[in-house]
Short mmCIF file of C-alpha atoms in Angstrom, two decimals:
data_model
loop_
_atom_site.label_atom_id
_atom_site.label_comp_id
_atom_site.label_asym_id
_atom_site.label_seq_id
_atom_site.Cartn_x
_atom_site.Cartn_y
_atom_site.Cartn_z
CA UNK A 1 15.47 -2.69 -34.28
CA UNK A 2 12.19 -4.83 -33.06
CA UNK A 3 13.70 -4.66 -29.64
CA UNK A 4 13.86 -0.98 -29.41
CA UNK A 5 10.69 -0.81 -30.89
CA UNK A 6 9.00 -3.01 -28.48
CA UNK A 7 10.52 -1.09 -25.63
CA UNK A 8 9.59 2.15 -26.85
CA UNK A 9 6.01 0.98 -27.06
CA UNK A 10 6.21 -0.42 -23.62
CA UNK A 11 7.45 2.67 -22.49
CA UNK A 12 4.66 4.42 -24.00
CA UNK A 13 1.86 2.40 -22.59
CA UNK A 14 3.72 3.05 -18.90
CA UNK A 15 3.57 7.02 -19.24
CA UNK A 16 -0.43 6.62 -20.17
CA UNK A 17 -1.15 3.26 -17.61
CA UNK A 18 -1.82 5.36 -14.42
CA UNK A 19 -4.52 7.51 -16.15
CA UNK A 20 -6.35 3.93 -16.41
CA UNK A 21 -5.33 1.82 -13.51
CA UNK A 22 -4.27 2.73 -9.83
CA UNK A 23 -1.04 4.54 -9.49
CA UNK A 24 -0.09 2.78 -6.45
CA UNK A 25 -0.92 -0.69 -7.83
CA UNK A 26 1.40 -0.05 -10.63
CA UNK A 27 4.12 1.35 -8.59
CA UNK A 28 4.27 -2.14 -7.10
CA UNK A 29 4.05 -3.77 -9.92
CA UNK A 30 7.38 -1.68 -10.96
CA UNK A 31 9.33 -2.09 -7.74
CA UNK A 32 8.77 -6.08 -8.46
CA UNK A 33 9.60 -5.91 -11.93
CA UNK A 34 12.75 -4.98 -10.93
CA UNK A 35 13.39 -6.79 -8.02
CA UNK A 36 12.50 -9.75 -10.37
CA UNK A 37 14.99 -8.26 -13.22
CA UNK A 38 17.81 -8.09 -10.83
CA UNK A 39 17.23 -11.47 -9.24
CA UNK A 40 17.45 -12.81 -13.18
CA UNK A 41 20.54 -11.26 -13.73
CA UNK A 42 21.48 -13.95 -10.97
CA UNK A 43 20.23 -16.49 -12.09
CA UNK A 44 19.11 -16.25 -15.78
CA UNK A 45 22.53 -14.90 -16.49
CA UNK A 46 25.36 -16.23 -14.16
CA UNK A 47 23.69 -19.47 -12.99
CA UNK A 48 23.44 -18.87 -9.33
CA UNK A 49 20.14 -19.99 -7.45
CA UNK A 50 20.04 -17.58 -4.52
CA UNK A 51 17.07 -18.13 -1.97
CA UNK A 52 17.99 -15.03 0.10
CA UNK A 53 17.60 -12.18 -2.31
CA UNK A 54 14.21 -11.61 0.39
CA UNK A 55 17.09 -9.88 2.70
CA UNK A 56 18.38 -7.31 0.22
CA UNK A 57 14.51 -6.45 -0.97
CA UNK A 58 13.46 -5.85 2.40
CA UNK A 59 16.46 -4.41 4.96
CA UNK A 60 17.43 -1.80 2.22
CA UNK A 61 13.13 -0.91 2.41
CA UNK A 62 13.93 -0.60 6.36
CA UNK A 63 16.80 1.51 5.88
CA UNK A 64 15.26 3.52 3.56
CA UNK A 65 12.32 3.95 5.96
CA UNK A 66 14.02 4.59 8.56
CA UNK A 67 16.82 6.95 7.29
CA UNK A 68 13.63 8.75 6.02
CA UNK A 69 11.24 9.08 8.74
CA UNK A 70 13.67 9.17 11.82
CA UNK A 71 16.52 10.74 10.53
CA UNK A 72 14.79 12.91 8.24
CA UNK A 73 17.15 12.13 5.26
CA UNK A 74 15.96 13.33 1.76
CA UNK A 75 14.27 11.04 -0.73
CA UNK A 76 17.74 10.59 -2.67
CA UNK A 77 20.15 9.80 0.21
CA UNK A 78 17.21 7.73 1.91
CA UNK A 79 17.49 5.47 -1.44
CA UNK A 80 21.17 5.73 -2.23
CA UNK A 81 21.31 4.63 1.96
CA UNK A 82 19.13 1.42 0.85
CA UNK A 83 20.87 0.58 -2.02
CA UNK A 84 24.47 0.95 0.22
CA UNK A 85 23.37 -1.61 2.74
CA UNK A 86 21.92 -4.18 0.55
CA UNK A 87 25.25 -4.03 -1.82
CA UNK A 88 27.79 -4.27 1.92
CA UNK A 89 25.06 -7.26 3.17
CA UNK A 90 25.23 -8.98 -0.81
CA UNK A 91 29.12 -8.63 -0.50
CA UNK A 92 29.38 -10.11 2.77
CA UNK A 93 26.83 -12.66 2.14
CA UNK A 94 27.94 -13.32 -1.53
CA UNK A 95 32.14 -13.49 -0.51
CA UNK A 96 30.66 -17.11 2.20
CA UNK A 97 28.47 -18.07 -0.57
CA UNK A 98 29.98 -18.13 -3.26
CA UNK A 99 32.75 -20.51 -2.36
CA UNK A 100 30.55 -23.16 -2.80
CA UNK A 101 28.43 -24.50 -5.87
CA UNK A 102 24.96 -25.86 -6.41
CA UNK A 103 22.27 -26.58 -3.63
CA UNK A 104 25.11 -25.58 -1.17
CA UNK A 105 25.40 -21.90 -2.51
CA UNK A 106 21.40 -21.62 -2.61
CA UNK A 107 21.18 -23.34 1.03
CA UNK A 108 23.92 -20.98 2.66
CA UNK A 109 21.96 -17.69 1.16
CA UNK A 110 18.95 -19.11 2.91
CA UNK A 111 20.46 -19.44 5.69
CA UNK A 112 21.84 -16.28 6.22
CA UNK A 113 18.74 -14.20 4.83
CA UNK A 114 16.52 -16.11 7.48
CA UNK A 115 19.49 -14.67 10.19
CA UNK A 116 18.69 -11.25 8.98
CA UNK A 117 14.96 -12.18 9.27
CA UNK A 118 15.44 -12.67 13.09
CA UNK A 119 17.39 -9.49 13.48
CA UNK A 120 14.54 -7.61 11.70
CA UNK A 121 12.28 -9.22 14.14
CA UNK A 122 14.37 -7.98 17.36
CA UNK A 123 16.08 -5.06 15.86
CA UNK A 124 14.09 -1.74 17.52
CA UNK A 125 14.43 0.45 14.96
CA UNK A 126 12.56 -2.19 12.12
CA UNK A 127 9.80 -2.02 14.63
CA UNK A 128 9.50 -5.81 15.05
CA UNK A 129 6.41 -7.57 14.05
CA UNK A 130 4.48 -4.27 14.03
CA UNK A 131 6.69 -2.76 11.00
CA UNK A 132 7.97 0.84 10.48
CA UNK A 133 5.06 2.54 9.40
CA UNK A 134 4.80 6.42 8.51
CA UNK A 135 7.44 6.55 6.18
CA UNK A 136 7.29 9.89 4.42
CA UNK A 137 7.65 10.50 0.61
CA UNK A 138 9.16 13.59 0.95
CA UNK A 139 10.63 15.84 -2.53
CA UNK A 140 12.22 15.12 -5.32
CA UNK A 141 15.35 17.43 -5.66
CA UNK A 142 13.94 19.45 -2.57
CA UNK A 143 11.62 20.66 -5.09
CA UNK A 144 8.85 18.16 -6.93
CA UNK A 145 6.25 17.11 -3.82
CA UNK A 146 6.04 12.89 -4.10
CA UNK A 147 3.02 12.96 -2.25
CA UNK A 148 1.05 13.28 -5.61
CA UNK A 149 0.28 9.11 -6.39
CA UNK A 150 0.69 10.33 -10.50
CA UNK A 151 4.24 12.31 -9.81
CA UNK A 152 5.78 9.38 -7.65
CA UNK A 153 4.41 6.92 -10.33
CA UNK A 154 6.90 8.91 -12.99
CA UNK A 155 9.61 9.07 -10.45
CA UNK A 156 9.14 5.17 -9.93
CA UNK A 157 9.03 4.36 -13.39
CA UNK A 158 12.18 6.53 -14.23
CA UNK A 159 13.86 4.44 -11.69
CA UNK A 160 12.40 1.43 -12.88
CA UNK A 161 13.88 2.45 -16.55
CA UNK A 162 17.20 3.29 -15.33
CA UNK A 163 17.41 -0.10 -13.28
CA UNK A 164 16.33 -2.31 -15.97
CA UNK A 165 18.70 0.09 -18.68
CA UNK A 166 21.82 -1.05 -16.25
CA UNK A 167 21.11 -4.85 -16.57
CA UNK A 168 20.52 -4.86 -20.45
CA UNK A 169 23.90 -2.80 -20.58
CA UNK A 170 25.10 -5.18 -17.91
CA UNK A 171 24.42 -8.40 -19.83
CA UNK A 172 25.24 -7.68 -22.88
CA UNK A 173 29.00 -6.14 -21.90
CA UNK A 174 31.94 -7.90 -22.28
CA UNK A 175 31.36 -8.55 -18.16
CA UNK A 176 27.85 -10.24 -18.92
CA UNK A 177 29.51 -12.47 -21.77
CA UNK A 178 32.08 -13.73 -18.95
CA UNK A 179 28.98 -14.43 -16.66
CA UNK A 180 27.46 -16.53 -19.24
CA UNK A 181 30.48 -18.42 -19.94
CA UNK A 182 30.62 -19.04 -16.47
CA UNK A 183 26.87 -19.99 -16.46
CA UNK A 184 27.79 -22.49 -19.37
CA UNK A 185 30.77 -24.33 -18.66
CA UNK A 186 32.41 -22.58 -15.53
CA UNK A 187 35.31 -25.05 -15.56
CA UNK A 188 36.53 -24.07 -19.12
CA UNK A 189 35.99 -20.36 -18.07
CA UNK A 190 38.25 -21.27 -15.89
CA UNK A 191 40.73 -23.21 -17.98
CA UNK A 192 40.71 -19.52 -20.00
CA UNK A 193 42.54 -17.62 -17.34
CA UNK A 194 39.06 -15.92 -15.48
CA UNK A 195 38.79 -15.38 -12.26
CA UNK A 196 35.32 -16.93 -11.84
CA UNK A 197 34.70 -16.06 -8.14
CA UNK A 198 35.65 -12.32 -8.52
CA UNK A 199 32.66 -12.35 -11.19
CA UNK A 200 30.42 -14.30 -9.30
CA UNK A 201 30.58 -11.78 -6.32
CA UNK A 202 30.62 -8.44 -8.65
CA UNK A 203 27.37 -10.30 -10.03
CA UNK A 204 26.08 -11.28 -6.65
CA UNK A 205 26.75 -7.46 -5.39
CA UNK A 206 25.18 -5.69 -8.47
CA UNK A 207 22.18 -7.90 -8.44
CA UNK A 208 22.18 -7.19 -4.30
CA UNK A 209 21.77 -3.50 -4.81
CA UNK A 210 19.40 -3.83 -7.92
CA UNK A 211 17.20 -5.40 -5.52
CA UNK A 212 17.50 -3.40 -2.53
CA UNK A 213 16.87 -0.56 -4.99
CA UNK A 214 13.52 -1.93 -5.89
CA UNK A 215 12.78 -3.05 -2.27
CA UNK A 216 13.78 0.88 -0.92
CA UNK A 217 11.43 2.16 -3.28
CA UNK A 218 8.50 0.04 -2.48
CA UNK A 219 8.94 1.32 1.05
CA UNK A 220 8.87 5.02 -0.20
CA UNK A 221 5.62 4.27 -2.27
CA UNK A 222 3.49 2.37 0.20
CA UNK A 223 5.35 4.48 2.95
CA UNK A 224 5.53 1.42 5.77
CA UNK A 225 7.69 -1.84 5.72
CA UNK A 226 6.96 -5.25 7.33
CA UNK A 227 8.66 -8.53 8.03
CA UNK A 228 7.00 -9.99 4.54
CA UNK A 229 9.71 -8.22 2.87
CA UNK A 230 12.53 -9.96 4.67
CA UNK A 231 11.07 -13.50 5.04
CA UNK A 232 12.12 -16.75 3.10
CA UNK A 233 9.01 -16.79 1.27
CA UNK A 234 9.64 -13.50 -0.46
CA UNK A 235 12.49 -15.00 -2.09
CA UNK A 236 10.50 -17.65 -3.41
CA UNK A 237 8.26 -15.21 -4.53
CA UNK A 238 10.61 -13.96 -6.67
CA UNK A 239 11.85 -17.10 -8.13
CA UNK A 240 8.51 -17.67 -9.33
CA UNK A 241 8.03 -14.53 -11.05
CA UNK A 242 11.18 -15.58 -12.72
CA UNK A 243 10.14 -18.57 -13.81
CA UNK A 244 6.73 -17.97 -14.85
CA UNK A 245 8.22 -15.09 -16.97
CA UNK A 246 11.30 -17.11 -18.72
CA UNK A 247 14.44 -17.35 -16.56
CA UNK A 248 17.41 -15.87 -18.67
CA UNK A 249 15.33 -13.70 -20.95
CA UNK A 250 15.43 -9.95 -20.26
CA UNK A 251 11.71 -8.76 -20.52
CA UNK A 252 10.48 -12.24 -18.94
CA UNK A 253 10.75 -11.39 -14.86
CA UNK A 254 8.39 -8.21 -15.28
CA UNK A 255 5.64 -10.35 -16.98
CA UNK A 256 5.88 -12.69 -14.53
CA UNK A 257 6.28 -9.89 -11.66
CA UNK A 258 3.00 -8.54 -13.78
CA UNK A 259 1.24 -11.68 -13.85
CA UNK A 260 1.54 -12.94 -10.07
CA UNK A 261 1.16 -9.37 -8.19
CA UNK A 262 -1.87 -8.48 -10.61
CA UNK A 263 -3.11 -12.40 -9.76
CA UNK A 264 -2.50 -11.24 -5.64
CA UNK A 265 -4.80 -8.17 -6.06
CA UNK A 266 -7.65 -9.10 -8.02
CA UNK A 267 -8.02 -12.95 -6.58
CA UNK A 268 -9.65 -11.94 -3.39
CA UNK A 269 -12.22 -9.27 -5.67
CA UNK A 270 -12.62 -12.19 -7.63
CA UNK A 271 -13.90 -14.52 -4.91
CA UNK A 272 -16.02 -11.55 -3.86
CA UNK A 273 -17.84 -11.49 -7.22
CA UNK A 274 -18.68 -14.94 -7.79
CA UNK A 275 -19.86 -14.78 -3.67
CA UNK A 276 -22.50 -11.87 -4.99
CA UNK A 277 -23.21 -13.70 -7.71
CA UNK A 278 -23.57 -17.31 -6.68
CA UNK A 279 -24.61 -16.63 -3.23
CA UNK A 280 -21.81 -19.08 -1.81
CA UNK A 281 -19.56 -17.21 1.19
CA UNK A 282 -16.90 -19.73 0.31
CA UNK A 283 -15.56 -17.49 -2.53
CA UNK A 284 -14.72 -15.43 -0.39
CA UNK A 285 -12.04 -17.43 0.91
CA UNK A 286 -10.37 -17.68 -2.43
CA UNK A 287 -8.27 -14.28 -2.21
CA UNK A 288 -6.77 -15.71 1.26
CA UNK A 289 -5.58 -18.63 -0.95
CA UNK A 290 -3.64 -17.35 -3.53
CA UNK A 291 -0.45 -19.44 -2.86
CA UNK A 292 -2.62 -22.30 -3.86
CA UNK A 293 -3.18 -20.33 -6.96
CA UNK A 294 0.08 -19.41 -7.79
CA UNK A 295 1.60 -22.88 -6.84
CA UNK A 296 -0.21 -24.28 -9.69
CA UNK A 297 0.57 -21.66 -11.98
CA UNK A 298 4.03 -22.87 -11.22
CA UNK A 299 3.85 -26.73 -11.89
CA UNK A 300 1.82 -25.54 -14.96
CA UNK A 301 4.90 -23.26 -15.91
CA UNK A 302 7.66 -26.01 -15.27
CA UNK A 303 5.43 -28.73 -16.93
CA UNK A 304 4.51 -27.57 -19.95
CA UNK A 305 6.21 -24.36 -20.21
CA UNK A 306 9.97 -25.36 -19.78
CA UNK A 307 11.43 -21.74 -20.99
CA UNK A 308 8.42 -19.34 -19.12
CA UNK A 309 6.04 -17.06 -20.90
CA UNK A 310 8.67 -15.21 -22.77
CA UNK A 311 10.75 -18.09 -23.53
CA UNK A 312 8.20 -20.18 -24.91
CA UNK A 313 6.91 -16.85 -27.14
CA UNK A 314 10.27 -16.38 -28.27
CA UNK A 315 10.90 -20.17 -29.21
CA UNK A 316 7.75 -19.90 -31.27
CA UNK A 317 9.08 -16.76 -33.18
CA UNK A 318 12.46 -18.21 -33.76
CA UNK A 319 10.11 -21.61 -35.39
CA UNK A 320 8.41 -19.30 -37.39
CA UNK A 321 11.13 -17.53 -38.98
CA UNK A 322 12.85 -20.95 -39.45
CA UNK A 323 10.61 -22.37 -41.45
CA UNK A 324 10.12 -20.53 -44.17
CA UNK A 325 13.91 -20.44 -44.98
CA UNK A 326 14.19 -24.09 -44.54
CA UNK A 327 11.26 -24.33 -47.29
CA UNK A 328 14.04 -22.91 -49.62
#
């Protein structure tokens, strides 16, 4: 009952949050939220550390583009086109990877993510380093106009909602319950009569398309895509967010998501405000340093808060409540 409560009061705060901050700002924040919620449901939830979730996020956000502005798709088969390549690549990437355990499985995604980086980089239609830019919004439905900032923020967060509805559902299916067995002691799910790989790669594929889903709609909100997107260092991106949040907790990826895009935005305003105020150009500099920033964020976060930002708030709770029936 608290859960649904707190999500119908997050809900709530989303529908009135673009009346006080940028539409387009939150958008992001949504489309990372989710890429960060699907890359959990990796992780957090099945125990695989992929490092190449980058090419799912950012080749379905070229597809998408592309399908959109060349081929003049509409919005919904410019998405569901997205979301189809990033499940084929996570099936093809996830059937070599998953054959092998540990740093092996999260070095063999890298590797193959950074191959999809280079054909990005050649490919003509991604439009190399220069990006696909242009990308049109088009309609909702052939009817609703997306150009509106406030009626693609509602279309975003419905997708947002509907993403992050699927991986609650997900984990918390008789599916998710295998995938946390196999998180736990895969050997003895194993021993039970499971096939463990067949769940690893239906769990490799669903999280694929969760985050190309995220990844195509970023590209339809900020209506260009780059080679950021498809880079190594996107997937670590996301593993931070992750962490930061609380790795296996539901809600904990789109605080972190939250916390470091919000921390990317305002850093370099930031250093221009203490620059007015002090005087010193230096602070200026800061914004172009934000990996510093977040870097220490993270050995803060693995040092002294083992579970993340959720995690530790929930391990509180749980001491709370404990105590007073211990008392007894």
């Amino acid at each position: 009952m608290n859960k649904s409560l707190g999500y119908a009061v997050a809900i709530a705060i989303a529908l009135a949050a673009p009346f006080l901050v940028y539409p387009v700002f939150l958008m992001k924040i949504l489309c990372f939220a989710l890429f960060a919620c699907a890359f959990n449901l990796l992780i957090g939830f099945t125990g695989l550390l992929s490092f190449g979730h980058a090419a799912f996020f950012g080749m379905a956000g070229y597809i998408t583009g592309h399908a959109l502005k060349v081929m003049g798709l509409p919005f919904e088969l410019g998405l569901l086109a997205g979301i189809a390549v990033a499940a084929v690549i996570g099936l093809l990437m996830g059937g070599l990877a998953i054959r092998r355990q540990g740093i092996y499985f999260t070095m063999i995604t890298l590797a193959l993510a950074q191959m999809l980086y280079f054909v990005c980089l050649q490919a003509p239609f991604t439009g190399g380093e220069d990006g696909l830019q242009g990308v049109p919004r088009g309609s909702l439905l052939g009817t609703i106009d997306l150009s509106s900032d406030m009626t693609m923020y509602y279309v975003v967060l419905a997708i947002f909602i509907a993403g992050f509805a699927l991986i609650v559902r997900t984990v918390h299916s008789p599916f998710g319950q295998v995938l946390k067995a196999i998180k736990e002691n895969e050997p003895r799910a194993i021993s039970l009569g499971y096939d463990v790989d067949k769940y690893k790669l239906l769990a490799f594929v669903l999280s694929a398309s969760l985050a190309g889903l995220a990844g195509a709609t970023k590209t339809v909100v900020l209506g260009f895509e780059t080679l950021t997107d498809v880079h190594w260092s996107m997937s670590g991106l996301v593993v931070l967010m992750t962490l930061v949040g609380g790795l296996g907790t539901l809600t904990g990826p789109i605080v972190g998501a939250i916390l470091i895009i919000a921390l990317e935005n305002k850093l370099g305003d930031f250093g221009n405000f203490l620059a007015s105020v002090s005087g010193i150009e230096w602070f200026r500099s800061i914004g172009e340093s934000v990996t510093i920033v977040t870097g220490f964020i993270f050995i803060v976060c693995v040092l002294a808060f083992r579970r993340g930002i959720v995690g530790e708030i929930g391990a509180l709770f749980k001491r709370g409540s404990a105590a007073p029936s211990s008392s007894h």
